[in-house]
Short mmCIF file of C-alpha atoms in Angstrom, two decimals:
data_model
loop_
_atom_site.label_atom_id
_atom_site.label_comp_id
_atom_site.label_asym_id
_atom_site.label_seq_id
_atom_site.Cartn_x
_atom_site.Cartn_y
_atom_site.Cartn_z
CA UNK C 1 21.32 4.94 36.71
CA UNK C 2 21.55 4.05 40.39
CA UNK C 3 18.46 5.31 42.22
CA UNK C 4 18.13 5.63 46.01
CA UNK C 5 14.70 5.51 47.62
CA UNK C 6 13.51 6.72 51.01
CA UNK C 7 10.72 4.34 51.95
CA UNK C 8 8.15 4.25 54.74
CA UNK C 9 5.91 1.32 55.54
CA UNK C 10 3.48 -0.02 58.11
CA UNK C 11 4.76 -3.52 58.72
CA UNK C 12 1.60 -4.91 60.33
CA UNK C 13 0.57 -6.98 57.33
CA UNK C 14 4.02 -7.40 55.79
CA UNK C 15 6.23 -10.43 56.28
CA UNK C 16 9.39 -8.39 56.73
CA UNK C 17 11.76 -6.86 54.19
CA UNK C 18 13.30 -9.79 52.32
CA UNK C 19 11.61 -11.45 49.36
CA UNK C 20 10.01 -14.77 50.30
CA UNK C 21 8.00 -17.29 48.31
CA UNK C 22 4.25 -16.95 48.85
CA UNK C 23 4.65 -14.07 51.31
CA UNK C 24 4.05 -10.34 51.03
CA UNK C 25 7.28 -8.46 51.79
CA UNK C 26 8.58 -4.91 51.38
CA UNK C 27 11.35 -5.85 48.95
CA UNK C 28 8.99 -7.92 46.83
CA UNK C 29 6.37 -5.17 46.82
CA UNK C 30 8.90 -2.56 45.67
CA UNK C 31 10.33 -4.83 42.99
CA UNK C 32 6.84 -5.53 41.70
CA UNK C 33 6.11 -1.79 41.49
CA UNK C 34 9.40 -1.18 39.62
CA UNK C 35 8.55 -3.87 37.09
CA UNK C 36 5.06 -2.47 36.51
CA UNK C 37 6.21 1.14 36.34
CA UNK C 38 9.28 0.68 34.14
CA UNK C 39 8.71 -2.61 32.35
CA UNK C 40 11.64 -4.61 33.66
CA UNK C 41 12.83 -6.38 36.80
CA UNK C 42 15.45 -4.76 39.03
CA UNK C 43 16.68 -6.07 42.37
CA UNK C 44 16.15 -3.66 45.28
CA UNK C 45 18.90 -3.52 47.94
CA UNK C 46 17.80 -2.35 51.38
CA UNK C 47 19.88 -0.82 54.15
CA UNK C 48 18.97 -3.86 56.23
CA UNK C 49 16.27 -6.45 56.78
CA UNK C 50 13.35 -5.60 59.03
CA UNK C 51 11.40 -8.52 60.49
CA UNK C 52 7.73 -9.29 59.99
CA UNK C 53 5.62 -6.66 61.73
CA UNK C 54 8.40 -4.07 62.02
CA UNK C 55 7.70 -0.62 60.59
CA UNK C 56 9.89 1.97 58.88
CA UNK C 57 9.75 5.75 58.75
CA UNK C 58 13.02 6.07 56.84
CA UNK C 59 14.21 2.84 55.23
CA UNK C 60 16.74 3.47 52.46
CA UNK C 61 17.19 1.22 49.44
CA UNK C 62 18.58 1.43 45.92
CA UNK C 63 18.05 -0.17 42.52
CA UNK C 64 19.35 0.12 38.96
CA UNK C 65 17.09 2.05 36.58
CA UNK C 66 17.68 1.32 32.90
CA UNK C 67 19.24 4.24 31.02
CA UNK C 68 16.53 3.92 28.39
CA UNK C 69 13.94 5.07 30.94
CA UNK C 70 13.61 8.83 30.54
CA UNK C 71 12.42 10.12 33.89
CA UNK C 72 13.98 12.54 36.36
CA UNK C 73 15.28 10.77 39.47
CA UNK C 74 13.04 12.88 41.70
CA UNK C 75 9.92 11.67 39.85
CA UNK C 76 10.73 7.99 40.34
CA UNK C 77 8.98 8.17 43.73
CA UNK C 78 5.73 9.28 42.10
CA UNK C 79 5.98 6.62 39.39
CA UNK C 80 6.41 3.86 41.97
CA UNK C 81 3.74 5.12 44.34
CA UNK C 82 1.19 4.74 41.55
CA UNK C 83 1.74 0.97 41.80
CA UNK C 84 2.34 0.58 45.54
CA UNK C 85 -0.24 -0.40 48.19
CA UNK C 86 -1.26 2.11 50.89
CA UNK C 87 1.02 0.59 53.53
CA UNK C 88 4.21 1.05 51.48
CA UNK C 89 5.24 4.45 50.13
CA UNK C 90 8.34 5.99 48.57
CA UNK C 91 8.86 9.40 50.19
CA UNK C 92 11.89 10.52 48.18
CA UNK C 93 13.97 9.34 45.25
CA UNK C 94 17.34 10.54 43.98
CA UNK C 95 20.23 9.56 41.73
CA UNK C 96 23.31 8.34 43.60
CA UNK C 97 26.81 7.23 42.53
CA UNK C 98 27.04 3.80 40.94
CA UNK C 99 29.19 2.68 43.88
CA UNK C 100 26.40 3.45 46.39
CA UNK C 101 24.95 0.40 48.13
CA UNK C 102 22.19 1.09 50.65
CA UNK C 103 23.44 -1.68 52.95
CA UNK C 104 27.24 -1.52 52.69
CA UNK C 105 27.37 2.29 52.53
CA UNK C 106 25.30 2.85 55.69
CA UNK C 107 27.09 4.55 58.60
CA UNK C 108 24.38 4.78 61.28
CA UNK C 109 20.88 3.47 61.88
CA UNK C 110 18.33 4.69 64.38
CA UNK C 111 15.48 2.52 65.61
CA UNK C 112 12.59 3.55 67.85
CA UNK C 113 10.73 1.24 70.21
CA UNK C 114 7.41 2.60 71.45
CA UNK C 115 5.66 1.71 74.71
CA UNK C 116 2.46 3.10 76.15
CA UNK C 117 1.16 2.89 79.71
CA UNK C 118 -2.40 1.69 80.09
CA UNK C 119 -4.48 -0.88 81.96
CA UNK C 120 -6.22 -1.74 78.70
CA UNK C 121 -5.31 -1.83 75.03
CA UNK C 122 -5.91 1.34 73.03
CA UNK C 123 -7.05 0.62 69.44
CA UNK C 124 -5.39 3.74 68.01
CA UNK C 125 -2.00 2.82 69.46
CA UNK C 126 -1.86 -0.96 69.17
CA UNK C 127 -0.54 -1.20 65.60
CA UNK C 128 2.74 0.61 66.34
CA UNK C 129 3.18 0.48 70.11
CA UNK C 130 3.23 -2.10 72.89
CA UNK C 131 1.12 -1.71 76.01
CA UNK C 132 3.02 -1.54 79.29
CA UNK C 133 0.73 -2.52 82.17
CA UNK C 134 3.12 -1.86 85.05
CA UNK C 135 3.96 1.32 86.90
CA UNK C 136 7.09 2.51 85.11
CA UNK C 137 10.21 3.87 86.78
CA UNK C 138 11.57 6.14 84.05
CA UNK C 139 14.79 6.77 85.95
CA UNK C 140 15.50 3.04 86.05
CA UNK C 141 14.64 2.74 82.36
CA UNK C 142 17.06 5.54 81.46
CA UNK C 143 19.78 3.99 83.63
CA UNK C 144 19.31 0.67 81.84
CA UNK C 145 19.43 2.31 78.41
CA UNK C 146 22.65 4.09 79.35
CA UNK C 147 24.34 0.74 80.05
CA UNK C 148 24.16 -0.32 76.39
CA UNK C 149 25.75 2.85 75.04
CA UNK C 150 29.27 2.48 73.70
CA UNK C 151 31.11 -0.48 72.16
CA UNK C 152 30.18 -3.82 73.70
CA UNK C 153 29.90 -7.48 72.88
CA UNK C 154 26.11 -7.73 72.48
CA UNK C 155 25.96 -11.54 72.25
CA UNK C 156 23.34 -11.59 75.03
CA UNK C 157 21.21 -9.14 73.06
CA UNK C 158 20.84 -11.35 69.98
CA UNK C 159 18.37 -14.08 69.12
CA UNK C 160 19.55 -17.33 67.61
CA UNK C 161 19.64 -17.56 63.83
CA UNK C 162 22.36 -15.03 63.12
CA UNK C 163 25.56 -16.00 61.32
CA UNK C 164 27.53 -12.80 61.94
CA UNK C 165 31.29 -12.96 62.34
CA UNK C 166 31.32 -10.82 65.48
CA UNK C 167 28.72 -9.73 68.04
CA UNK C 168 30.61 -6.57 68.94
CA UNK C 169 28.62 -3.46 68.04
CA UNK C 170 28.68 0.27 68.89
CA UNK C 171 25.59 2.00 70.23
CA UNK C 172 26.07 5.75 69.87
CA UNK C 173 23.02 6.65 71.94
CA UNK C 174 20.05 5.04 73.68
CA UNK C 175 17.58 7.61 74.95
CA UNK C 176 14.02 7.71 76.27
CA UNK C 177 11.53 10.48 75.60
CA UNK C 178 8.03 10.66 77.12
CA UNK C 179 5.01 11.35 74.88
CA UNK C 180 1.26 11.69 75.30
CA UNK C 181 -1.49 11.06 72.77
CA UNK C 182 -5.24 10.40 73.08
CA UNK C 183 -4.89 10.97 76.81
CA UNK C 184 -2.42 8.08 77.06
CA UNK C 185 1.20 8.42 78.13
CA UNK C 186 4.13 6.47 76.81
CA UNK C 187 7.84 6.51 76.03
CA UNK C 188 9.96 6.25 72.90
CA UNK C 189 13.25 4.38 73.20
CA UNK C 190 15.54 5.61 70.40
CA UNK C 191 18.66 3.53 69.76
CA UNK C 192 21.31 4.73 67.30
CA UNK C 193 24.17 2.47 66.32
CA UNK C 194 26.62 1.43 63.66
CA UNK C 195 24.67 -1.76 63.09
CA UNK C 196 22.51 -4.22 64.99
CA UNK C 197 22.33 -7.94 65.64
CA UNK C 198 19.20 -10.00 65.01
CA UNK C 199 16.46 -8.73 67.39
CA UNK C 200 19.02 -6.60 69.26
CA UNK C 201 16.86 -3.50 69.67
CA UNK C 202 13.82 -5.53 70.69
CA UNK C 203 15.90 -7.29 73.36
CA UNK C 204 17.27 -3.95 74.57
CA UNK C 205 13.67 -2.72 74.78
CA UNK C 206 12.76 -5.77 76.82
CA UNK C 207 15.60 -5.08 79.25
CA UNK C 208 14.61 -1.42 79.55
CA UNK C 209 10.98 -2.37 80.15
CA UNK C 210 12.01 -4.95 82.74
CA UNK C 211 14.12 -2.39 84.57
CA UNK C 212 11.24 0.07 84.51
CA UNK C 213 8.92 -2.52 86.04
CA UNK C 214 11.42 -3.39 88.76
CA UNK C 215 11.74 -6.94 87.41
CA UNK C 216 15.27 -6.71 85.98
CA UNK C 217 18.12 -5.34 88.11
CA UNK C 218 20.74 -3.25 86.36
CA UNK C 219 23.35 -5.66 87.62
CA UNK C 220 21.79 -8.38 85.45
CA UNK C 221 22.17 -6.19 82.37
CA UNK C 222 25.81 -5.50 83.25
CA UNK C 223 26.43 -9.21 83.75
CA UNK C 224 24.76 -10.03 80.43
CA UNK C 225 27.08 -7.62 78.65
CA UNK C 226 30.05 -9.19 80.40
CA UNK C 227 29.15 -12.85 79.88
CA UNK C 228 26.93 -12.92 76.81
CA UNK C 229 24.27 -14.90 78.70
CA UNK C 230 20.91 -14.29 77.00
CA UNK C 231 18.94 -15.82 79.89
CA UNK C 232 19.94 -12.95 82.18
CA UNK C 233 17.77 -10.52 80.22
CA UNK C 234 14.05 -10.06 79.67
CA UNK C 235 11.98 -11.25 76.76
CA UNK C 236 12.29 -10.14 73.16
CA UNK C 237 9.62 -7.48 72.75
CA UNK C 238 6.96 -7.74 70.01
CA UNK C 239 7.86 -6.57 66.51
CA UNK C 240 4.98 -4.11 66.23
CA UNK C 241 6.59 -1.65 68.66
CA UNK C 242 9.72 -1.26 66.51
CA UNK C 243 10.23 1.34 63.79
CA UNK C 244 13.33 1.99 61.68
CA UNK C 245 13.52 5.77 61.97
CA UNK C 246 16.47 6.65 59.77
CA UNK C 247 19.63 5.48 58.04
CA UNK C 248 22.60 7.82 57.71
CA UNK C 249 25.34 7.94 55.10
CA UNK C 250 28.54 9.87 54.52
CA UNK C 251 26.79 12.26 52.13
CA UNK C 252 23.24 13.60 51.79
CA UNK C 253 20.91 11.50 49.69
CA UNK C 254 17.64 13.40 49.64
CA UNK C 255 18.02 17.14 49.91
CA UNK C 256 20.09 16.94 53.07
CA UNK C 257 18.20 14.07 54.71
CA UNK C 258 20.05 10.96 55.80
CA UNK C 259 23.57 12.39 56.03
CA UNK C 260 26.15 12.56 58.80
#
C-alpha cells in the first residue's frame, strides 16, 4: 500500500531532508521510525529536499507499507509519531494510488521566509525568523517581490551546486504580509511556484530585504533576471528563516488539504 504523509518539522537541529551518513536528517528519521513501527525498511520519498536548518509546516512524502501490516492508513501517523522525536511529526497519513510520487506528482509548492524588525535578537523568534536591523520600506519590498512573479530564467537566483537541465521556473505569487508577535513586528514573504532552484527562495528573500533596506535597486533585480548574473543580487539569507508551507497536487491527499 502506498502511504502519503503530511510532515512538519523544526529544522534547527536537522541536517536537511536527505539521508546522510553520520548526520541526523528528516528522511533518515522517518525511515527509522517506519522500521521500528512496522518491522521493515521502506524508502521515504519527499516532495523535495530542504536544506539543513530549513523548517516545514507541510512537507509531503510517501512510502510503501507492506500489505501484511494490518493498520488503517489514517492511523499510520499515530504509529510513526510514537517513534519520532519532538522536532519531527506526522500530521496526517492517507492511502494514495500506487502511481503517486510525492516529488514527481507535485504541482505547486509554497515557501515562507520570515523576517522580524528589531535592534536586538529576540529569543522567542530566532529559531524560525531572521532579524532585520534596518528601517524597512515595505512598498519597495513588495515591488521587488512582484518582479519575480511569472515565468523567468532564475539563473541569478540559484547557488552553485545544482545540476538542473533548465533554470527557467514559474513563480505564481510572491507576497508580503505584516505580522506582530511579542510586541515585535515582522513580515512573511510567501513564494508559490511550480518548483524552485537550489537556494532560490532564500536568494529572493535576500533581494527583497535588500530592496527594503534601500541597498538594492529594483533595476539590479531586473538586470539579474535578464542576464543571470548572481553578483547583482544580495546575499543568500540564512536557512532558519525558511519554512516549506505546503505542497499541492492534482487531487486531495488529506481530507481536502494539499489539492489544487
